[in-house]
PDB file of C-alpha atoms and ligand atoms in Angstrom:
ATOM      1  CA  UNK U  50      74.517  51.363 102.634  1.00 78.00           C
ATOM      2  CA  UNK U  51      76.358  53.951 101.344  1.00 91.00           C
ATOM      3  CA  UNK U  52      78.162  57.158 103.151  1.00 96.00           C
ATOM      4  CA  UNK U  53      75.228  59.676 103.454  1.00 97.00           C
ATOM      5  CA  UNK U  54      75.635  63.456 103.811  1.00 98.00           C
ATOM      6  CA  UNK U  55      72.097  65.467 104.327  1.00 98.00           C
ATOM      7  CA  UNK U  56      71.766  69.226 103.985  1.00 98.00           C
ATOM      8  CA  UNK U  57      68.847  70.751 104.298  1.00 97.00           C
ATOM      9  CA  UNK U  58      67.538  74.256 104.677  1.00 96.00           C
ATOM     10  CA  UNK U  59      65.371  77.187 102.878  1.00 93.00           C
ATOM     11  CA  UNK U  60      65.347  78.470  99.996  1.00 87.00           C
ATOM     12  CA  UNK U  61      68.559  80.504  99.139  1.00 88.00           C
ATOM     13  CA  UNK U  62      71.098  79.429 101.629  1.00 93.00           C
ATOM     14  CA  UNK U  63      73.365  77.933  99.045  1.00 93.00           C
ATOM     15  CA  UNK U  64      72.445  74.088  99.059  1.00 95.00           C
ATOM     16  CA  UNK U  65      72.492  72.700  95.997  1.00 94.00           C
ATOM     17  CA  UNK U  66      76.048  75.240  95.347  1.00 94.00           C
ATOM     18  CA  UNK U  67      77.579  73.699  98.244  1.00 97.00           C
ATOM     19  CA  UNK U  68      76.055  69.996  97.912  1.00 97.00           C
ATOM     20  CA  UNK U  69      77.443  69.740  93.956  1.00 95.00           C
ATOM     21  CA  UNK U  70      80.873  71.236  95.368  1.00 96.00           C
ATOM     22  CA  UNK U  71      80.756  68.402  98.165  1.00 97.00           C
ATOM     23  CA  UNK U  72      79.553  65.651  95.507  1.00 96.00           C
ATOM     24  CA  UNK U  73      82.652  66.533  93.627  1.00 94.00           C
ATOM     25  CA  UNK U  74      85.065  66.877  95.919  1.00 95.00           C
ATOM     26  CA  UNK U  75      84.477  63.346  96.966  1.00 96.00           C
ATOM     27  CA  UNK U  76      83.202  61.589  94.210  1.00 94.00           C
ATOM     28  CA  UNK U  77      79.723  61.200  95.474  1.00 95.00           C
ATOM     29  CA  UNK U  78      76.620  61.791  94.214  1.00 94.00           C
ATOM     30  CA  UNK U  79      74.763  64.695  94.297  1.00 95.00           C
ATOM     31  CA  UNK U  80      70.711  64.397  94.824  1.00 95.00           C
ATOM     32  CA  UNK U  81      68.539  67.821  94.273  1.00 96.00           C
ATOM     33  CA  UNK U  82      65.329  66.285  96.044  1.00 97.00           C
ATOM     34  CA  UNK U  83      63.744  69.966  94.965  1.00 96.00           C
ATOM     35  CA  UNK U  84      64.207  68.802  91.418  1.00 97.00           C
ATOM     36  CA  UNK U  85      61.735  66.012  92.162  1.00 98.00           C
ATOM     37  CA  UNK U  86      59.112  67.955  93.543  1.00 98.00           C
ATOM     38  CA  UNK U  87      58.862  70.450  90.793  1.00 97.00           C
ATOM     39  CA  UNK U  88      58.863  68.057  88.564  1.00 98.00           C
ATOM     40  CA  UNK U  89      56.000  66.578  89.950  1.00 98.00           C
ATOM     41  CA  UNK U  90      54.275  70.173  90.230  1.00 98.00           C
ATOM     42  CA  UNK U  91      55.443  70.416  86.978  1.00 98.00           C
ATOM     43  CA  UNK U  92      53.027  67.233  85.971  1.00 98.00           C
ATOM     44  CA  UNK U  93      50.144  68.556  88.078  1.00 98.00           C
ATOM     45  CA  UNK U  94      50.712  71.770  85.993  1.00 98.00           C
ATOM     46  CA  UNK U  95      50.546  70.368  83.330  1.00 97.00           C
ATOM     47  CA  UNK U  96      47.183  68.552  83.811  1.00 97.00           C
ATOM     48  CA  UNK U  97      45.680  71.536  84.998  1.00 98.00           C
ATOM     49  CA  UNK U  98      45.512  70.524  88.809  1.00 98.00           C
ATOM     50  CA  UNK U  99      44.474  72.812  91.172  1.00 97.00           C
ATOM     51  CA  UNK U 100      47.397  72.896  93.743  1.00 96.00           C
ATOM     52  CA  UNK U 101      44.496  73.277  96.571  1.00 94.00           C
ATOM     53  CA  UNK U 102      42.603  70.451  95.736  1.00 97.00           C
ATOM     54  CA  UNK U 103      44.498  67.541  97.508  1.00 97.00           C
ATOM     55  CA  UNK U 104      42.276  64.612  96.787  1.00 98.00           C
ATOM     56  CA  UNK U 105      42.852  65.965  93.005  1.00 98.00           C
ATOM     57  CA  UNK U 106      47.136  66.224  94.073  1.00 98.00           C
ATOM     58  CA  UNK U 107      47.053  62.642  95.480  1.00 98.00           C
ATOM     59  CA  UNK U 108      45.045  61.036  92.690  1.00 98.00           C
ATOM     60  CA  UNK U 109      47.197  62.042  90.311  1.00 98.00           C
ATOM     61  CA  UNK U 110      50.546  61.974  91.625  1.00 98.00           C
ATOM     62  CA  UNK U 111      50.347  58.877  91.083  1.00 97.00           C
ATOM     63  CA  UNK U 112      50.927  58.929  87.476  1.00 96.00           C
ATOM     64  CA  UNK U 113      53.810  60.424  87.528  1.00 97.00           C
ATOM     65  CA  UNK U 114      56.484  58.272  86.762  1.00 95.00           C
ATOM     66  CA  UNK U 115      59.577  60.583  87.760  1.00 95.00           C
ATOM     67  CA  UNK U 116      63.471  59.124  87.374  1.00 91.00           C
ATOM     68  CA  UNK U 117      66.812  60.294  87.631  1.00 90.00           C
ATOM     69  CA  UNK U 118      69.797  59.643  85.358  1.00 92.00           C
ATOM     70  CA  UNK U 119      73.111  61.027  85.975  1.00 91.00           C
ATOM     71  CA  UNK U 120      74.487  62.343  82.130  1.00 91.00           C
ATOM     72  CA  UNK U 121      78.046  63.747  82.268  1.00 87.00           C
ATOM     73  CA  UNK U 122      77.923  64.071  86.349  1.00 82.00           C
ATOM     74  CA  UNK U 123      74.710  65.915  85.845  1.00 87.00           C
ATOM     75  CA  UNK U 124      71.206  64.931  87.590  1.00 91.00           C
ATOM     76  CA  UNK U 125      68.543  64.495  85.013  1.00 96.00           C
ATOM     77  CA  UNK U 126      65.189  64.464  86.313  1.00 96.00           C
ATOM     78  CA  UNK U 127      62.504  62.538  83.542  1.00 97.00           C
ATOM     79  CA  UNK U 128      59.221  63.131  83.900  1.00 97.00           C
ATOM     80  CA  UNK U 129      56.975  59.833  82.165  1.00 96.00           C
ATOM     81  CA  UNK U 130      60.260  59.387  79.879  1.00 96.00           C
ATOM     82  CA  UNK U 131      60.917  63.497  78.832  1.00 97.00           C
ATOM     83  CA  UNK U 132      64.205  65.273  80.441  1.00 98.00           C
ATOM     84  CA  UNK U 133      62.497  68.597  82.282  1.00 98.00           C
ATOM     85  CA  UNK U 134      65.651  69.598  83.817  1.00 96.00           C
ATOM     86  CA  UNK U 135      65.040  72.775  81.269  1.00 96.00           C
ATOM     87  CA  UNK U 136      61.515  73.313  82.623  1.00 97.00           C
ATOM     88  CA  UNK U 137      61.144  73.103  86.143  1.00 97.00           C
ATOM     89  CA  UNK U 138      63.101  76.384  87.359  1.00 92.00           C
ATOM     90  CA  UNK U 139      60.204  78.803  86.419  1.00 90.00           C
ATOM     91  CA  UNK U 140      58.364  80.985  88.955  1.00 85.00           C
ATOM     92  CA  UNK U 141      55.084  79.247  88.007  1.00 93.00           C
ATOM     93  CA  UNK U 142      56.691  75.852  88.985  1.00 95.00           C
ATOM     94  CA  UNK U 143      58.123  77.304  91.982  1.00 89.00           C
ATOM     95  CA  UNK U 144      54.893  78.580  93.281  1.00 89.00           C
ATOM     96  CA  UNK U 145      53.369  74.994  92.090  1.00 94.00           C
ATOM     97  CA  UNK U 146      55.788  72.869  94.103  1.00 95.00           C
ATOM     98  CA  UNK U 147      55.500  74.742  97.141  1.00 88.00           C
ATOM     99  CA  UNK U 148      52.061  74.048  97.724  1.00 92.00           C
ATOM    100  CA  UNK U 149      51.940  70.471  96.394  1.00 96.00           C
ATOM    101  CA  UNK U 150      54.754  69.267  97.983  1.00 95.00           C
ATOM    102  CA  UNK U 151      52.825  69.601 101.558  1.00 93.00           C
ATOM    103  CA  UNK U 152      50.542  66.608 100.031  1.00 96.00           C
ATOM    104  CA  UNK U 153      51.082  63.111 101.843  1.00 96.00           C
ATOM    105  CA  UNK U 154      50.883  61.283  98.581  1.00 98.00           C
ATOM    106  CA  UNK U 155      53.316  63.464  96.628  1.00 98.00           C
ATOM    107  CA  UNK U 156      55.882  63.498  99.670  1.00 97.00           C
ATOM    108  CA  UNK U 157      55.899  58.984  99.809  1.00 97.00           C
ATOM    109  CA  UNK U 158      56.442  58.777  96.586  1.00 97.00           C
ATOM    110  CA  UNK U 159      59.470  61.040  96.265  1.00 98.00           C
ATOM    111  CA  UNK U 160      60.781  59.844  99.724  1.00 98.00           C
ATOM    112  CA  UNK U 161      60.725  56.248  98.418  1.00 96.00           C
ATOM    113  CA  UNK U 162      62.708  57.543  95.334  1.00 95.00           C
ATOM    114  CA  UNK U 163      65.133  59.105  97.238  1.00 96.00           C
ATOM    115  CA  UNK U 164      65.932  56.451  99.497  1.00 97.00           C
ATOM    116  CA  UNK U 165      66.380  54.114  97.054  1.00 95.00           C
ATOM    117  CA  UNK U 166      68.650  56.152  95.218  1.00 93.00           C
ATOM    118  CA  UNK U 167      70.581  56.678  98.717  1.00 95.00           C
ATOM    119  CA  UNK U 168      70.877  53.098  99.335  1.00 93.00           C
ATOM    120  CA  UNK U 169      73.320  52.009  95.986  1.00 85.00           C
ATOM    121  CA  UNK U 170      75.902  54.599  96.299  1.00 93.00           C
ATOM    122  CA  UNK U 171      77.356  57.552  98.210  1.00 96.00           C
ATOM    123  CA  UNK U 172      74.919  60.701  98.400  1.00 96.00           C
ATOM    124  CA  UNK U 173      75.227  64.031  99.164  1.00 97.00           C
ATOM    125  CA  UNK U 174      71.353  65.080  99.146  1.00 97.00           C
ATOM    126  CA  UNK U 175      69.679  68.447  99.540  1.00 97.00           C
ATOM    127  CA  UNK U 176      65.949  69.275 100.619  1.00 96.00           C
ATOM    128  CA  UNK U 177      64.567  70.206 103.258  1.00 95.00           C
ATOM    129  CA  UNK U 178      63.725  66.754 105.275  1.00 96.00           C
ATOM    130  CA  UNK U 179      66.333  64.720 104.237  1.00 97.00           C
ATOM    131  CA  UNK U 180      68.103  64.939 108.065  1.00 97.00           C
ATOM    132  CA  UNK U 181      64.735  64.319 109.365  1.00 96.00           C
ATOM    133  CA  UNK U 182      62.985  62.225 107.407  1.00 96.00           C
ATOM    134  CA  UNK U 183      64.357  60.829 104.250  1.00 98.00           C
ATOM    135  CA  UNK U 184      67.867  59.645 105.389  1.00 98.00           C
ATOM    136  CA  UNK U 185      67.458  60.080 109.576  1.00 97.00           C
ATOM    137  CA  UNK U 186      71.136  57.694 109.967  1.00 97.00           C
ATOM    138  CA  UNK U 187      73.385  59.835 107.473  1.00 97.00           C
ATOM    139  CA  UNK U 188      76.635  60.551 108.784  1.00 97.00           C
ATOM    140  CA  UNK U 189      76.911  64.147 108.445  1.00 98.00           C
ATOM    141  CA  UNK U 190      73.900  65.862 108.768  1.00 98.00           C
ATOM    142  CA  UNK U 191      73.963  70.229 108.009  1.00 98.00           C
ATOM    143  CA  UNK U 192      71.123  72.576 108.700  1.00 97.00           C
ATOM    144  CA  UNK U 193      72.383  75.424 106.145  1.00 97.00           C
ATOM    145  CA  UNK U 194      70.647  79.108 106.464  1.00 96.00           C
ATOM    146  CA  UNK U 195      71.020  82.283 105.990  1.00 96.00           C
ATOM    147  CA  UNK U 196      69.015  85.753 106.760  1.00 96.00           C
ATOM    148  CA  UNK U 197      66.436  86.575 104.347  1.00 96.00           C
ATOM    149  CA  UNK U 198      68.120  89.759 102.971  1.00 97.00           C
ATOM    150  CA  UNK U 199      71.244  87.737 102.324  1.00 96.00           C
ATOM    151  CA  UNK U 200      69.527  85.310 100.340  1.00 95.00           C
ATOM    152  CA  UNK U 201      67.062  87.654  98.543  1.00 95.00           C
ATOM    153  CA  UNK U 202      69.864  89.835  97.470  1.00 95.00           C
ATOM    154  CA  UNK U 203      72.132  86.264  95.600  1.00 92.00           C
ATOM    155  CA  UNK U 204      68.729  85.749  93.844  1.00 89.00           C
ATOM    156  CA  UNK U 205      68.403  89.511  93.275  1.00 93.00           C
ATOM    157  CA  UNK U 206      72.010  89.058  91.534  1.00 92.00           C
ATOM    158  CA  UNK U 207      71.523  85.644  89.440  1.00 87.00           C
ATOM    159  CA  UNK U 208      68.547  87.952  87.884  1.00 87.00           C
ATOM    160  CA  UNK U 209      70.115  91.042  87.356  1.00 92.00           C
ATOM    161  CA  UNK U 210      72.867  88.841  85.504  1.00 91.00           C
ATOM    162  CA  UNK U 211      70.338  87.235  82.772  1.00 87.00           C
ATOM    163  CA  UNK U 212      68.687  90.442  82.288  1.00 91.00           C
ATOM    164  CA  UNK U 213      65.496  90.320  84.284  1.00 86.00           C
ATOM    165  CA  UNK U 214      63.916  93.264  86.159  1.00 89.00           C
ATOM    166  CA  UNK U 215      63.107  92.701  89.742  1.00 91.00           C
ATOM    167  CA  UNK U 216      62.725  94.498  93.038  1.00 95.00           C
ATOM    168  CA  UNK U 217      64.439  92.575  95.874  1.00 96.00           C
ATOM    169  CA  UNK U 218      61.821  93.954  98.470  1.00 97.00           C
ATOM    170  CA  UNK U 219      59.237  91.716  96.765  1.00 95.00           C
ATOM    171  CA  UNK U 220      62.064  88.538  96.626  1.00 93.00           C
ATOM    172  CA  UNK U 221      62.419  89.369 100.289  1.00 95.00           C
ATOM    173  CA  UNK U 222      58.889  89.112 100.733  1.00 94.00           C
ATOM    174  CA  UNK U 223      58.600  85.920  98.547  1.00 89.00           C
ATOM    175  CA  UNK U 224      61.600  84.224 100.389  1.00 90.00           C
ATOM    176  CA  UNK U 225      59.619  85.004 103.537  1.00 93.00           C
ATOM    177  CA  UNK U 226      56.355  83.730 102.629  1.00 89.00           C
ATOM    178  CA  UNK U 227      58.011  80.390 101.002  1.00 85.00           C
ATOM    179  CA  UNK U 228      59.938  79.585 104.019  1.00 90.00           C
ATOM    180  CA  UNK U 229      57.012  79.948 106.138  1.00 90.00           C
ATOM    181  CA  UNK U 230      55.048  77.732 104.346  1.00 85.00           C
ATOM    182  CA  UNK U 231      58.057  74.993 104.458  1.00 86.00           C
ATOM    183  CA  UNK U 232      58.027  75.746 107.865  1.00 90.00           C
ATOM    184  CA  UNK U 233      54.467  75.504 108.881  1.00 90.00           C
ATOM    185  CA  UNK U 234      52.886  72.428 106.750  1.00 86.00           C
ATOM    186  CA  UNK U 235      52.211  69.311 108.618  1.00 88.00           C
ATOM    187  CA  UNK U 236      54.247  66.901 107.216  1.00 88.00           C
ATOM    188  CA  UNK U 237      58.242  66.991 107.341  1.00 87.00           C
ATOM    189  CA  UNK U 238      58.103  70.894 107.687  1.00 88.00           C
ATOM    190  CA  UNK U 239      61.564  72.616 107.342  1.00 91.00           C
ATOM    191  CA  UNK U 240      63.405  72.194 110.622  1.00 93.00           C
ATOM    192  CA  UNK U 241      66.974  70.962 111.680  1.00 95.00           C
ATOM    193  CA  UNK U 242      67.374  67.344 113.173  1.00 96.00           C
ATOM    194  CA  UNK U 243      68.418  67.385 116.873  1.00 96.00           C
ATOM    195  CA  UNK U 244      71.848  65.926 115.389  1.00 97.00           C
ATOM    196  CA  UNK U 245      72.449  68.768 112.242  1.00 98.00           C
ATOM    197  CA  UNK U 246      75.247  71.180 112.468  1.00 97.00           C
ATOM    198  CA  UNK U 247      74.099  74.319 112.115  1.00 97.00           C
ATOM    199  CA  UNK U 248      75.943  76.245 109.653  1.00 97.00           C
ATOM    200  CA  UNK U 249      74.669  79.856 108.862  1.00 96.00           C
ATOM    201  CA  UNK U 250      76.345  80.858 105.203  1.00 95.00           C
ATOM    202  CA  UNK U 251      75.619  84.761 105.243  1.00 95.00           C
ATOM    203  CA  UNK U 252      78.530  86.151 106.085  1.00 94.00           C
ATOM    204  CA  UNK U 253      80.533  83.060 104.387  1.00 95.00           C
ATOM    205  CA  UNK U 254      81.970  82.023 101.095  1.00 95.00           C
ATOM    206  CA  UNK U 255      81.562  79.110  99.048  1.00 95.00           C
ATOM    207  CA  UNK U 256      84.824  77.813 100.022  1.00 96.00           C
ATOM    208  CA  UNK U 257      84.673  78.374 103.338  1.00 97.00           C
ATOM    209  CA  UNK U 258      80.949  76.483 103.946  1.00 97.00           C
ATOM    210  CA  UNK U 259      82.263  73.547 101.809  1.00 97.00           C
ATOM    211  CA  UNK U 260      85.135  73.349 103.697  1.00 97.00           C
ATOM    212  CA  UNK U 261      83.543  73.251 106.957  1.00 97.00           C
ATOM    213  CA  UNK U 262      81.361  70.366 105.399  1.00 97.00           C
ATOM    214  CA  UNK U 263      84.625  68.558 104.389  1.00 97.00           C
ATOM    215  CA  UNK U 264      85.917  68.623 108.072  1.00 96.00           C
ATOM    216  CA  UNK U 265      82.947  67.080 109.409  1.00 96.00           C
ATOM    217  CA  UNK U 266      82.947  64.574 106.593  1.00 93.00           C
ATOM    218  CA  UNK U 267      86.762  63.771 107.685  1.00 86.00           C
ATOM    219  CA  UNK U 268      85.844  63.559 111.439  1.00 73.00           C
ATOM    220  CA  UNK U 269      83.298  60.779 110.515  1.00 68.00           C
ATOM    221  CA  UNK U 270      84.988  58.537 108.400  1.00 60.00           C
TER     222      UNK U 270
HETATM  223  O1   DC D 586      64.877  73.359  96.808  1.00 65.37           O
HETATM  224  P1   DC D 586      63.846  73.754  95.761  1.00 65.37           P
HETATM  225  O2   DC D 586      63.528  75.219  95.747  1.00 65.37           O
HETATM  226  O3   DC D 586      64.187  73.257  94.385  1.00 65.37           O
HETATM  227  O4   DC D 586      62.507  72.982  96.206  1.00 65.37           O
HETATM  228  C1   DC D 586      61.289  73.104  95.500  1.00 65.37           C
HETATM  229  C2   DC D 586      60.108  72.919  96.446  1.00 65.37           C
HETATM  230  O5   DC D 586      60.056  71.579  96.952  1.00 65.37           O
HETATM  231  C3   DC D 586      60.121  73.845  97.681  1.00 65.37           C
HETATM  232  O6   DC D 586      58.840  74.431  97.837  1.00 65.37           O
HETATM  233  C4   DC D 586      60.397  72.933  98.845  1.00 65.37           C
HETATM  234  C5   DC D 586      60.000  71.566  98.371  1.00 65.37           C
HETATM  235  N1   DC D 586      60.887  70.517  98.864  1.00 65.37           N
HETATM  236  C6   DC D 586      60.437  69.730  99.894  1.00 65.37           C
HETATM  237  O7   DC D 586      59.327  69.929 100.384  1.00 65.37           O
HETATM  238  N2   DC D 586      61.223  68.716 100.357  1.00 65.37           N
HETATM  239  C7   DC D 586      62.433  68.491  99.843  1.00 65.37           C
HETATM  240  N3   DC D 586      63.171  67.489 100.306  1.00 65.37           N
HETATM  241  C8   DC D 586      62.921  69.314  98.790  1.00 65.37           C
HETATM  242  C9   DC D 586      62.123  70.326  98.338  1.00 65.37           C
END
């Protein structure tokens, strides 16, 4: 087995930034598990699923065929043989994945990808169960968060940069309502493992919450 580094945590606190910076830094590589699950909401979607019906979710997850290929350091996430990577960061898919990934059937099949793709090389993995569930032995394990203003008002930003309108009372709102559902489901809800380092980014750069990943990462190895 490879060296394993899981951080998890809601929506907004800087993840998938952080995990690519980490990935790179160290010649890893990076896996966006969120990337899998829209990509399956993006299949649902595309069958015209109801996210509610979960005998309907579970049937047909299982005709997904979802892979990942890594083109010029990049994850590429196929969806029955079609790169979505361009297709899967839309509200509507958003909304989709949040409710589907809940479903038992949806969550085995990406776990079993995941751990498969953990146990060839060195990972640094993001999602929200990955300390908890997916990898539970990884040797550097980060519960990353931040207050819901802070992250509501980065997303606010990345919009106002390409262009699009938005009110970041309603993001706020959205964040809120996304993390509770994480939070709340049955199965692998968002929480820390007993053994994550808590790490709260809000009042941190970049820099500084990669490098207090990379001091961990030194202590362990
Ligand atoms: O991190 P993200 O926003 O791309 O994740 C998309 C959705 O998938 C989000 O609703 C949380 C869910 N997810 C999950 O349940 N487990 C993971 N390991 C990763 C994401």
């Amino acid at each position: 087995m490879g060296y394993q580094i899981a951080i998890d945590g809601p929506a907004g606190a800087g993840k998938s930034t952080i995990a690519k910076k980490i990935a790179g830094k160290l010649g890893f590589i990076y896996v966006d598990t969120g990337a899998m699950y829209r990509a399956m909401a993006l299949f649902l979607m595309n069958k015209g699923i109801d996210a509610t019906d979960a005998a309907a979710v579970s049937l047909n997850c299982k005709d997904a065929d979802i892979t990942i290929r890594y083109e010029n350091k990049e994850q590429v996430v196929y969806l029955n043989g079609e790169n979505v990577n361009g297709m899967i960061r839309t509200e509507q898919v958003s909304n989709m994945a949040s409710v589907t990934s809940a479903n038992p059937d949806v969550r085995k099949k990406l776990v079993q990808l995941q751990q498969k793709l953990a146990a060839d090389a060195d990972v640094v993995m993001d999602g929200r169960d990955i300390g908890t569930c997916v990898l539970p032995d990884a040797d550097v394990k980060v519960f990353l968060t931040a207050g819901s203003r802070v992250r509501a008002e980065r997303r606010y930003k990345e919009l106002v940069k390409k262009g699009e309108e938005c009110d970041i009372d309603v993001i706020e709102k959205d964040i809120i309502e996304r993390d509770r559902q994480d939070m709340t489901r049955e199965i692998s809800p968002l929480t820390a493992a007993d053994d994550a380092v808590l790490v709260d980014s809000s009042y941190m750069t970049i820099d500084e919450v990669a490098d207090a990943i990379m001091k961990m990462t030194a202590k362990k190895s």
